[in-house]
Short mmCIF file of C-alpha atoms and ligand atoms in Angstrom, two decimals:
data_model
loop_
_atom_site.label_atom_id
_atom_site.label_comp_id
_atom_site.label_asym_id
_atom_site.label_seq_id
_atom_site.Cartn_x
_atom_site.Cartn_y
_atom_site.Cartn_z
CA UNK B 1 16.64 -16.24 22.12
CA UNK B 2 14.37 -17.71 19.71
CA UNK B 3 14.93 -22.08 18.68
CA UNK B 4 12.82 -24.17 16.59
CA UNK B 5 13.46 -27.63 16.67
CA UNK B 6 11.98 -30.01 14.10
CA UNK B 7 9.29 -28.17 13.28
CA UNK B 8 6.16 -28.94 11.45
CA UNK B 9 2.99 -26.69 10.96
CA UNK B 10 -0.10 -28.35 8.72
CA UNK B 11 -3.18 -26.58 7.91
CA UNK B 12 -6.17 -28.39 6.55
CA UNK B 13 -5.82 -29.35 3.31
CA UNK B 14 -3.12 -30.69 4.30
CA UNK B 15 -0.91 -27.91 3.81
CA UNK B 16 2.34 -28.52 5.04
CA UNK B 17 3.63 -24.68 5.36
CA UNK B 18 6.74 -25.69 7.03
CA UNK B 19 8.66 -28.36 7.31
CA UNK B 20 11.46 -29.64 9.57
CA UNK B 21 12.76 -26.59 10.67
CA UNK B 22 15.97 -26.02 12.75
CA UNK B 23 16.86 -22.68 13.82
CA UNK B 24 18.85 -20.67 16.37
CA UNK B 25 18.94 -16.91 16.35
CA UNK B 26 20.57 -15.08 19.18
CA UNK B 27 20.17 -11.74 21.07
CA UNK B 28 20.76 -9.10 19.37
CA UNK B 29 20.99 -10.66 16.35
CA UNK B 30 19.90 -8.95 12.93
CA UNK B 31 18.31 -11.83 10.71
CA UNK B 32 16.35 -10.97 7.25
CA UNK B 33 14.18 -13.55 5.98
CA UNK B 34 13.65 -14.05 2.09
CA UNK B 35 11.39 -16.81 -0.03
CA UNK B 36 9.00 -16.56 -2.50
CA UNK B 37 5.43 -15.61 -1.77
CA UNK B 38 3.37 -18.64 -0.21
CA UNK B 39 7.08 -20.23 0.96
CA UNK B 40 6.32 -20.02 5.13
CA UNK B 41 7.66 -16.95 6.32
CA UNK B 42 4.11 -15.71 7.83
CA UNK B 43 3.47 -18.89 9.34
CA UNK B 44 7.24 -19.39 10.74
CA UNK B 45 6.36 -15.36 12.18
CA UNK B 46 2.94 -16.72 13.89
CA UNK B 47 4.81 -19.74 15.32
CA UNK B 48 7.07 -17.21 17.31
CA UNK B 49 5.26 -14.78 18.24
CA UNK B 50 2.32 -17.73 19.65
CA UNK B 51 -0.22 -16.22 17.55
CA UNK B 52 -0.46 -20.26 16.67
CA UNK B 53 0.93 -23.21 17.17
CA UNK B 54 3.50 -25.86 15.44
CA UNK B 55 2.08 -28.85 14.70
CA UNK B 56 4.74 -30.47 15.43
CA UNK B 57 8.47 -29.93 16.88
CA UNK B 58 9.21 -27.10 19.89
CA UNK B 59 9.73 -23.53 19.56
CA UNK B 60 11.34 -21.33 22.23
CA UNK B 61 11.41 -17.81 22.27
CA UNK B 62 12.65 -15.72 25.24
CA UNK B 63 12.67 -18.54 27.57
CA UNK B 64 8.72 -19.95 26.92
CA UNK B 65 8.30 -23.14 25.29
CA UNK B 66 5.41 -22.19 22.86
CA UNK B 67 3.94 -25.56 22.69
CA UNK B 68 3.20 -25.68 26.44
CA UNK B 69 2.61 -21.86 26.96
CA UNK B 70 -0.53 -21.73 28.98
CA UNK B 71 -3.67 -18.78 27.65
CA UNK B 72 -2.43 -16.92 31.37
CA UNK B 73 0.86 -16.91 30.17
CA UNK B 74 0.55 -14.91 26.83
CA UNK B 75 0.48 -11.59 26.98
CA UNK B 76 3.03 -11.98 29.32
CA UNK B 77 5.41 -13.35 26.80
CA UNK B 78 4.07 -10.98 24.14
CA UNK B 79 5.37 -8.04 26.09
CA UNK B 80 9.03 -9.56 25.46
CA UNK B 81 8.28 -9.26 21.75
CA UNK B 82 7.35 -6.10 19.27
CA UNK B 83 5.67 -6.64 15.94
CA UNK B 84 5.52 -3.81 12.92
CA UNK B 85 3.95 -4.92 9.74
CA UNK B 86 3.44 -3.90 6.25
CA UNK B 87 0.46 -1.48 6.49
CA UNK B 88 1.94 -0.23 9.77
CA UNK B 89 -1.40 -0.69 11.50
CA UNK B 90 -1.73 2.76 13.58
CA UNK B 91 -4.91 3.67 15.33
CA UNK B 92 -6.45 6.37 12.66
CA UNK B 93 -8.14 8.94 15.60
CA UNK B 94 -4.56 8.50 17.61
CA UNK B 95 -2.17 10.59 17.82
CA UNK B 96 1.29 9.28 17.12
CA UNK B 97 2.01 9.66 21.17
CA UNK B 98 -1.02 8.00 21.77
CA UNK B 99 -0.33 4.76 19.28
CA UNK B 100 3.24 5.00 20.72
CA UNK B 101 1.87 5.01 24.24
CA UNK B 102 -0.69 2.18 23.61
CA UNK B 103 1.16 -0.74 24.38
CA UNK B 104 2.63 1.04 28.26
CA UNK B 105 -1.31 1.93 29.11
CA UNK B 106 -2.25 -1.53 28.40
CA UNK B 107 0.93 -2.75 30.29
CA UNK B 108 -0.84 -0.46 33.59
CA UNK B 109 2.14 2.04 33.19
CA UNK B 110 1.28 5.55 35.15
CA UNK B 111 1.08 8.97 33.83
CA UNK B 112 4.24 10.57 34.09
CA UNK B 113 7.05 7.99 33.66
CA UNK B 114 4.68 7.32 29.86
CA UNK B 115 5.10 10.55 28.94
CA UNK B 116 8.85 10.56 29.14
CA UNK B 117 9.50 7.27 27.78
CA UNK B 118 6.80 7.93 24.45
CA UNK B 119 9.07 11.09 24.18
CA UNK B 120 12.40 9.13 24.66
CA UNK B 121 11.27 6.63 21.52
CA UNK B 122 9.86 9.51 19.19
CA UNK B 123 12.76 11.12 19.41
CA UNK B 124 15.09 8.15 18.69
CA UNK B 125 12.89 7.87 15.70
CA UNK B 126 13.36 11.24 14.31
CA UNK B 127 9.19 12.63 14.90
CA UNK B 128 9.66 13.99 18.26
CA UNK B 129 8.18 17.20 16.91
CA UNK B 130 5.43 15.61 15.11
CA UNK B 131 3.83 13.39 18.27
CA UNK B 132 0.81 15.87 18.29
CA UNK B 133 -0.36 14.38 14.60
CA UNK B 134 -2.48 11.94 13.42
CA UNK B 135 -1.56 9.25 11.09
CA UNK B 136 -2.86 10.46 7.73
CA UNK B 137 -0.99 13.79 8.32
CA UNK B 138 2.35 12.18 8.00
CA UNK B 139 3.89 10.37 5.30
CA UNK B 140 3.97 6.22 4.88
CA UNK B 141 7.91 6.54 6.19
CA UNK B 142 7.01 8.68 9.08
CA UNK B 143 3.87 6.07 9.66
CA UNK B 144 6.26 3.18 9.92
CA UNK B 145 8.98 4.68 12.06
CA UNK B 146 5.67 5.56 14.45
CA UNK B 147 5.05 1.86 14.42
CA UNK B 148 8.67 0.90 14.99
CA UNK B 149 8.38 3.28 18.18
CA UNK B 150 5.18 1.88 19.24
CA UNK B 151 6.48 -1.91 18.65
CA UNK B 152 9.87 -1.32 20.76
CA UNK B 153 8.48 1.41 23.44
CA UNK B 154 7.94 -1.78 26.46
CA UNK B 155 11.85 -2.80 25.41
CA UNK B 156 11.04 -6.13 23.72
CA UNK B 157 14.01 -8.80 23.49
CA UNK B 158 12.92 -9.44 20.36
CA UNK B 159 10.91 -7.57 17.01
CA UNK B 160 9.87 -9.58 14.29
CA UNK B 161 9.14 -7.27 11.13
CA UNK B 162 7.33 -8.69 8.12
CA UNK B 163 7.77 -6.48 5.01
CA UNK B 164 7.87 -3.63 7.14
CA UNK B 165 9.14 -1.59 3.37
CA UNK B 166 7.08 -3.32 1.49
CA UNK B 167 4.93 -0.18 0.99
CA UNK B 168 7.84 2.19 1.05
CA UNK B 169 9.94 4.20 -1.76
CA UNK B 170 13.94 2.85 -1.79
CA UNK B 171 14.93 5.98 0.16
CA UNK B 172 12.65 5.37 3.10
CA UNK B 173 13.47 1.76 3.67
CA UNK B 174 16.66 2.44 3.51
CA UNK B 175 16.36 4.63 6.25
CA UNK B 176 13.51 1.91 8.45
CA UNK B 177 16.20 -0.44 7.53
CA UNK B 178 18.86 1.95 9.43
CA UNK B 179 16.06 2.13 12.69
CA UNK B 180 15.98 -1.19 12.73
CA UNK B 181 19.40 -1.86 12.83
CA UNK B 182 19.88 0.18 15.32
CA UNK B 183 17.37 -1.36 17.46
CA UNK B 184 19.78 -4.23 17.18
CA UNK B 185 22.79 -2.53 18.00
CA UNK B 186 21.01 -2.12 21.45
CA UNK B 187 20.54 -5.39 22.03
CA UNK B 188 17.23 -6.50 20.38
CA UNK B 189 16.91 -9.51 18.37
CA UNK B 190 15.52 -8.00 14.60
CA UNK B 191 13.63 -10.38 12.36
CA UNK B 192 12.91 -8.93 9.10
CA UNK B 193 10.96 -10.58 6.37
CA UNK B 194 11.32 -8.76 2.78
CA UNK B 195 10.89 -9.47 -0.85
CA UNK B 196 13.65 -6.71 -1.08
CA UNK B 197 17.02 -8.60 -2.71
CA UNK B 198 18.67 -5.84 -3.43
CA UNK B 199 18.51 -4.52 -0.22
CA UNK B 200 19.56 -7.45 1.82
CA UNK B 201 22.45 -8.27 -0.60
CA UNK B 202 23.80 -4.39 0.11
CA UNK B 203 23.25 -4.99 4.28
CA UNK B 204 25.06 -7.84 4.89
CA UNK B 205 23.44 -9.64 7.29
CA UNK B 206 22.35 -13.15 8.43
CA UNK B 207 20.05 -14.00 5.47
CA UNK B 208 17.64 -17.10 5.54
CA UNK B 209 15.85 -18.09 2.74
CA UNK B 210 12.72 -19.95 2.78
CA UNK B 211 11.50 -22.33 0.31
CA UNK B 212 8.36 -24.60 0.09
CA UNK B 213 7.93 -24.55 3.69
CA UNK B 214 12.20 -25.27 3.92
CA UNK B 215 15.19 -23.66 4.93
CA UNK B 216 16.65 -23.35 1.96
CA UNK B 217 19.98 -21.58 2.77
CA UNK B 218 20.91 -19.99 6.29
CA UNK B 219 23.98 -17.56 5.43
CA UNK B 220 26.05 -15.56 7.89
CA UNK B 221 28.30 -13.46 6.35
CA UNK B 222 32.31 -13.32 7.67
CA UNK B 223 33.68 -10.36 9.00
CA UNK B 224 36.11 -10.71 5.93
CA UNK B 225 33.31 -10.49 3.58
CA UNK B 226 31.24 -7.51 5.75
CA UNK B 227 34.89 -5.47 5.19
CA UNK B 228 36.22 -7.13 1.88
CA UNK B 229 33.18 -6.91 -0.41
CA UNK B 230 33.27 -10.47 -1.87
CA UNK B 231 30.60 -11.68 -4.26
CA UNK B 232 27.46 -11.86 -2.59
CA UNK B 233 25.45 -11.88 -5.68
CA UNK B 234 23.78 -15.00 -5.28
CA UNK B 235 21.51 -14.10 -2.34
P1 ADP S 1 4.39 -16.48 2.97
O1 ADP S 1 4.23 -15.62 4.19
O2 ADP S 1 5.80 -16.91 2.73
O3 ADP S 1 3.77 -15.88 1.76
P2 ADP S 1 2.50 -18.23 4.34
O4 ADP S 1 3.16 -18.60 5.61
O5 ADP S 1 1.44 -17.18 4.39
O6 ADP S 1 3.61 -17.86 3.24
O7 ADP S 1 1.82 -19.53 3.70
C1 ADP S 1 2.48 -20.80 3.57
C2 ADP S 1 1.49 -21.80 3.01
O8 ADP S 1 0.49 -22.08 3.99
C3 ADP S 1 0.75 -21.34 1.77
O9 ADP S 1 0.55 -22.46 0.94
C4 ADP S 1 -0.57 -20.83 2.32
O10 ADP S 1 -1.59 -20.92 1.35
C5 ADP S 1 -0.80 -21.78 3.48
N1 ADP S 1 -1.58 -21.20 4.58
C6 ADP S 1 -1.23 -20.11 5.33
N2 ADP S 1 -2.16 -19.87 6.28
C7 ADP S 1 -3.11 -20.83 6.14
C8 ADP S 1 -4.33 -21.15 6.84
N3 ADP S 1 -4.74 -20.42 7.88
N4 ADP S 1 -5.04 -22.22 6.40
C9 ADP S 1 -4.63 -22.98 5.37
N5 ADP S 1 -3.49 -22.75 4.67
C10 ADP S 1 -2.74 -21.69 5.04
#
């Protein structure tokens, strides 16, 4: 679902923001990505979502190779992927069914069958009674759950999320954290960047850690750890 192979990206400078990168993630995997501030993970995000390109080195996501994807080609493969960042990024004089709706109008969805689905995806995120408000009427946690909606409403193969809690109390990333496991558990392929270590120690889940532009550990945890509870401290 998404491979990099060998890959290099160099801004001016030079600034080599990553380097030699190998990496397989599958569907419906659920991957977290740590590292300290300034360590890649933006730039690795922007490789695979073909907001820009590697350097060097191939990555494929969803089928495209990214360093041959033509400008035609683009939104097309976009529509196989969701985004949902930080400061959730919701249109202000939208209402949450319109932001939710925004990416099926632009798609040339009709009437009717976006109605249902907006509804469909509100609900699943708990604010199918508030899709009448606008943004600054609900809280930060409702604001991101309206951008999780809005990122997986065109049923994307895969949704890369960077610090999607990083402007969230503990008890409401715990519960994005839940939503976007659950998107997984239907099949989605969830990239998460966070800063959160607590969290990601308590999940359990694929962890990689980036360093200085490097893959600095890749870990997969073993069912017998997921049930047993063995030391995971060191992540
Ligand atoms: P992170 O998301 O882990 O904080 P980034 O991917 O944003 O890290 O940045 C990695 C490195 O690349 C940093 O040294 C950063 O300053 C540099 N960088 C990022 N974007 C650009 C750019 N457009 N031009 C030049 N350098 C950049």
């Amino acid at each position: 679902m998404i491979e990099f192979s060998h890959v290099y990206k160099t801004y001016p400078g030079p600034v080599h923001a990553l380097k030699n990168i190998d990496l397989k993630i599958d569907k419906g995997e659920f991957v977290f990505m740590t590292g300290p501030s300034g360590a890649g993970k933006t730039t690795l995000f922007k490789m695979l979502s073909a907001f820009d390109q590697a350097t060097s080195g191939r990555v494929k996501v969803c089928g495209y190779d990214l360093g041959k994807i033509s400008m035609n080609e683009v939104p097309y493969f976009r529509r196989r992927i969701g985004v949902v960042f930080q400061d959730f990024r919701l249109l202000k004089d939208k209402t949450l069914f319109e932001n939710v709706a925004l990416p099926l109008i632009v798609r040339g969805d009709r009437g009717s069958s976006i109605a249902k689905r907006v509804y469909d995806v509100l609900e699943q995120v708990g604010l199918g009674h508030k899709s009448d408000q606008l943004p600054e009427y609900v809280s930060g946690g409702e604001q991101q759950r309206t951008a999780i909606a809005r990122a997986i409403i065109h049923q994307p193969e895969v949704l890369i999320a960077d610090e999607p809690t990083g402007n969230l109390d503990p008890k409401l990333s715990e519960d994005i954290m839940d939503l976007l496991e659950r998107v997984s558990a239907q099949g989605t392929t969830v990239f998460v960047a966070t800063h959160d270590h607590d969290m990601v120690a308590r999940r359990r889940k694929r962890t990689i850690e980036i360093k200085d532009g490097m893959i600095a550990f890749d870990h997969r945890f073993s069912n017998r750890e997921i049930i047993g509870g063995n030391d995971v401290s060191s992540i």
